[in-house]
Amino acid sequence: MNWIHLDGLTLRYEMRGKGAQTLVLLHELGGSLESFDALMAELGDGRRVLRHDLRGAGLSEKPRSSFSFDDHVGDLERLLTALGIDGAVDIAGVAAGAAVAVSFALAHPDRVSSLALCAPALSVDADRVHYLTRRSELCIRSGMRAVAAETLDRSYPPALRRDRDAYLTYLGRFLGNDPVGYAHNNLAFAKVDLLGRLRDIPHRCLLLAGAHDLLRPEPQVAALARTIPHADYARIDEAGHLMQVQAPAEMARRLLAFLAQPAAQPVLPCVS
């Protein structure tokens, strides 16, 4: 693992593998780059893979002032530049990480080759905004354990905890989150609404739904795929909201098959 010191922010990252093309992995709310450990084991070494802890998460810096998903987009752009990654990258984002991926692709279309949006959380309804606000207040007041059961019962439901070690490892990392950083990320996510921009995505996309996802159910993900101009869609039967942990082999198989398809130039909007 490495840390990179950007202007006013330090991020932890890991870059592994070789190849001309880079795959960027973006983790979920409450996650970290370790969320992709099992997936990394399935991806092999045929390509360069970059993963990092978003600001406020994992072992990246935890600002005490609020921030937005636009800040996550800027962080990724600065990280790629600092690492000398100048060409277009493939990006796979899970849950809220998919919102960062889409936001980055819309802001920097020439820096993206393709998108894989896994259990994509691209908007937040009014009830969920209230929940995220309440969860933020509770974790700051009482710590991560106070929000763990309610959170993981939906993102990692009991039916998907057959691999007990995998679940307990995820739970341990979740409890180790900094409550303030987690709260800031929740409040930033509460403001996300990308539904009106989906038709503007010029890149080739893969949307993956977990058959047991209680937060972003399969019909919802399928509807998103129908909205995005150049999107493929697939379901992962043994996964819920956190497919990179719950079904890493199948997610890797779908992702690698998608990435193996011939690259296409993004259809950028005309400017007159």
C-alpha angles and dihedrals in degrees: 000000000000138000124219122201111218124178102299097343138074120207130189114223144163128209117191137170134027136263143097094268125067125212114203118204119204119195134219132257107289091017135106138197087284088068085081098050095107092043091051090057089057098044096065126205101289095108141028112262124196123192130168142175110257116235109283092023139089111347096329118112117290110219114204093211121077122266139183139227087260085066089054088052091051091047092055092048091051092045093053091047093048091050092050095245101148103158129079114286134207112238128202115188127183122211107317087006087068089060090055089048094052093043091051092048092051093047096043108022093163091058094057129075100176143345131224109194111193118193083339117212101197101153140022124220123217095263091051092049088056090048094049091049092049092046091051092052093046097050092049091049100041109014135250096299089065091064101031102090097047092044099047095040085071103032096037105021121191092255089066097048096089089118094064095183092054091050095047091048091052091046091051092052091047092053089049093062119118103251095217094049090047091049092050090051091049092051091046090051091049088069096052118116115157100153093104092054101049095097088056094063105112097186135094108262139194118200117198124193128194113228090220098041109137094181103046104020121205096255090054093052091046089054091053090052090054090054098051111081100223103030134137120196135207139165126226108212100201097046139089126184095316102053095161088065101031100043108010097156094054093043090051091049092052093043096048092048090052094047091049091063116101112277117247129202112250114254098238119200116260118248116205 
